[in-house]
Amino acid sequence: HRLKREIIATAVTNSIVNRMGATFVLRTQEDTGQTAAAVVKAPISLRLSTGPRPAGERRTVHFHGRLRGAGEAARGATAEIQAIANGHWTTVETVTVGAAGTFAWTHRFRYVERDALFSFRAVIPKTPGWPWPTVRSPRIKVPIAAAAR
């Protein structure tokens, strides 16, 4: 179609305005120093992983996270570490994202009486000053062995 580029540009613009508000691109440009084209194309992603070592006898797990695509807006963002408890995602800790978009958290599992598989994720909620909608990492599963008796 001869208006293909214009139709796509209109669809992208409408999607951004509908999902993030009319001033999203301008606010994000101011926060990140990026051009409007870079803001619109920038994918934002959140990852959570565990350290290279298994939990071991002390059942301590080191979590590492990374927020990509947020530019300067990443600095100081609040990441919620969530786990599934009673069938629902529940925030178990909040951590602050550093200037490089990274964060870390350590958790010691104390009252595990049988081998278990725990699910975790990181969430950056939509808050004032955060120019994107809520961002969630994929779920990670952490196996924990029962305490020795």
CSV table of C-alpha atoms in Angstrom, one decimal, residues 61-124:
chain,number,residue,atom,x,y,z
A,61,VAL,CA,20.4,-17.7,47.4
A,62,HIS,CA,21.9,-14.6,45.8
A,63,PHE,CA,19.7,-12.9,43.3
A,64,HIS,CA,20.9,-10.5,40.6
A,65,GLY,CA,18.7,-8.3,38.4
A,66,ARG,CA,19.1,-6.1,35.4
A,67,LEU,CA,16.9,-3.4,33.9
A,68,ARG,CA,17.7,-2.7,30.3
A,69,GLY,CA,16.5,0.1,28.0
A,70,ALA,CA,15.5,2.5,30.7
A,71,GLY,CA,18.6,4.8,30.4
A,72,GLU,CA,19.0,7.3,33.3
A,73,ALA,CA,15.5,6.6,34.5
A,74,ALA,CA,16.7,3.3,35.8
A,75,ARG,CA,18.8,4.9,38.5
A,76,GLY,CA,16.9,4.9,41.8
A,77,ALA,CA,13.9,2.9,40.4
A,78,THR,CA,12.4,0.6,43.0
A,79,ALA,CA,12.3,-3.1,42.1
A,80,GLU,CA,10.0,-5.4,44.0
A,81,ILE,CA,11.2,-9.0,44.5
A,82,GLN,CA,8.1,-11.2,44.5
A,83,ALA,CA,7.5,-14.8,45.3
A,84,ILE,CA,4.4,-17.0,45.0
A,85,ALA,CA,2.8,-17.5,48.4
A,86,ASN,CA,-0.6,-19.1,48.8
A,87,GLY,CA,-1.0,-19.1,45.0
A,88,HIS,CA,-0.5,-15.4,44.5
A,89,TRP,CA,2.5,-13.2,43.7
A,90,THR,CA,3.6,-11.4,46.9
A,91,THR,CA,6.3,-8.8,47.4
A,92,VAL,CA,8.9,-10.1,49.8
A,93,GLU,CA,11.5,-7.3,49.4
A,94,THR,CA,12.1,-4.1,47.6
A,95,VAL,CA,15.5,-3.0,46.3
A,96,THR,CA,16.9,0.1,44.6
A,97,VAL,CA,18.2,-0.1,41.0
A,98,GLY,CA,21.6,1.4,40.5
A,99,ALA,CA,22.9,3.7,37.8
A,100,ALA,CA,23.9,0.8,35.6
A,101,GLY,CA,20.4,-0.7,35.8
A,102,THR,CA,21.5,-3.5,38.2
A,103,PHE,CA,20.3,-4.7,41.6
A,104,ALA,CA,21.0,-7.5,44.0
A,105,TRP,CA,19.3,-9.3,46.9
A,106,THR,CA,20.2,-12.2,49.1
A,107,HIS,CA,17.7,-14.5,50.8
A,108,ARG,CA,18.2,-17.3,53.3
A,109,PHE,CA,15.5,-20.0,53.4
A,110,ARG,CA,15.1,-20.9,57.1
A,111,TYR,CA,12.1,-23.0,57.6
A,112,VAL,CA,12.1,-25.4,54.7
A,113,GLU,CA,11.2,-28.9,56.0
A,114,ARG,CA,11.0,-30.7,52.7
A,115,ASP,CA,12.6,-30.2,49.3
A,116,ALA,CA,10.7,-27.4,47.5
A,117,LEU,CA,10.7,-25.3,44.4
A,118,PHE,CA,10.2,-21.6,44.9
A,119,SER,CA,9.1,-19.1,42.1
A,120,PHE,CA,10.5,-15.6,42.1
A,121,ARG,CA,10.2,-12.6,39.7
A,122,ALA,CA,11.2,-8.9,39.8
A,123,VAL,CA,8.7,-6.1,39.2
A,124,ILE,CA,9.2,-2.4,38.5
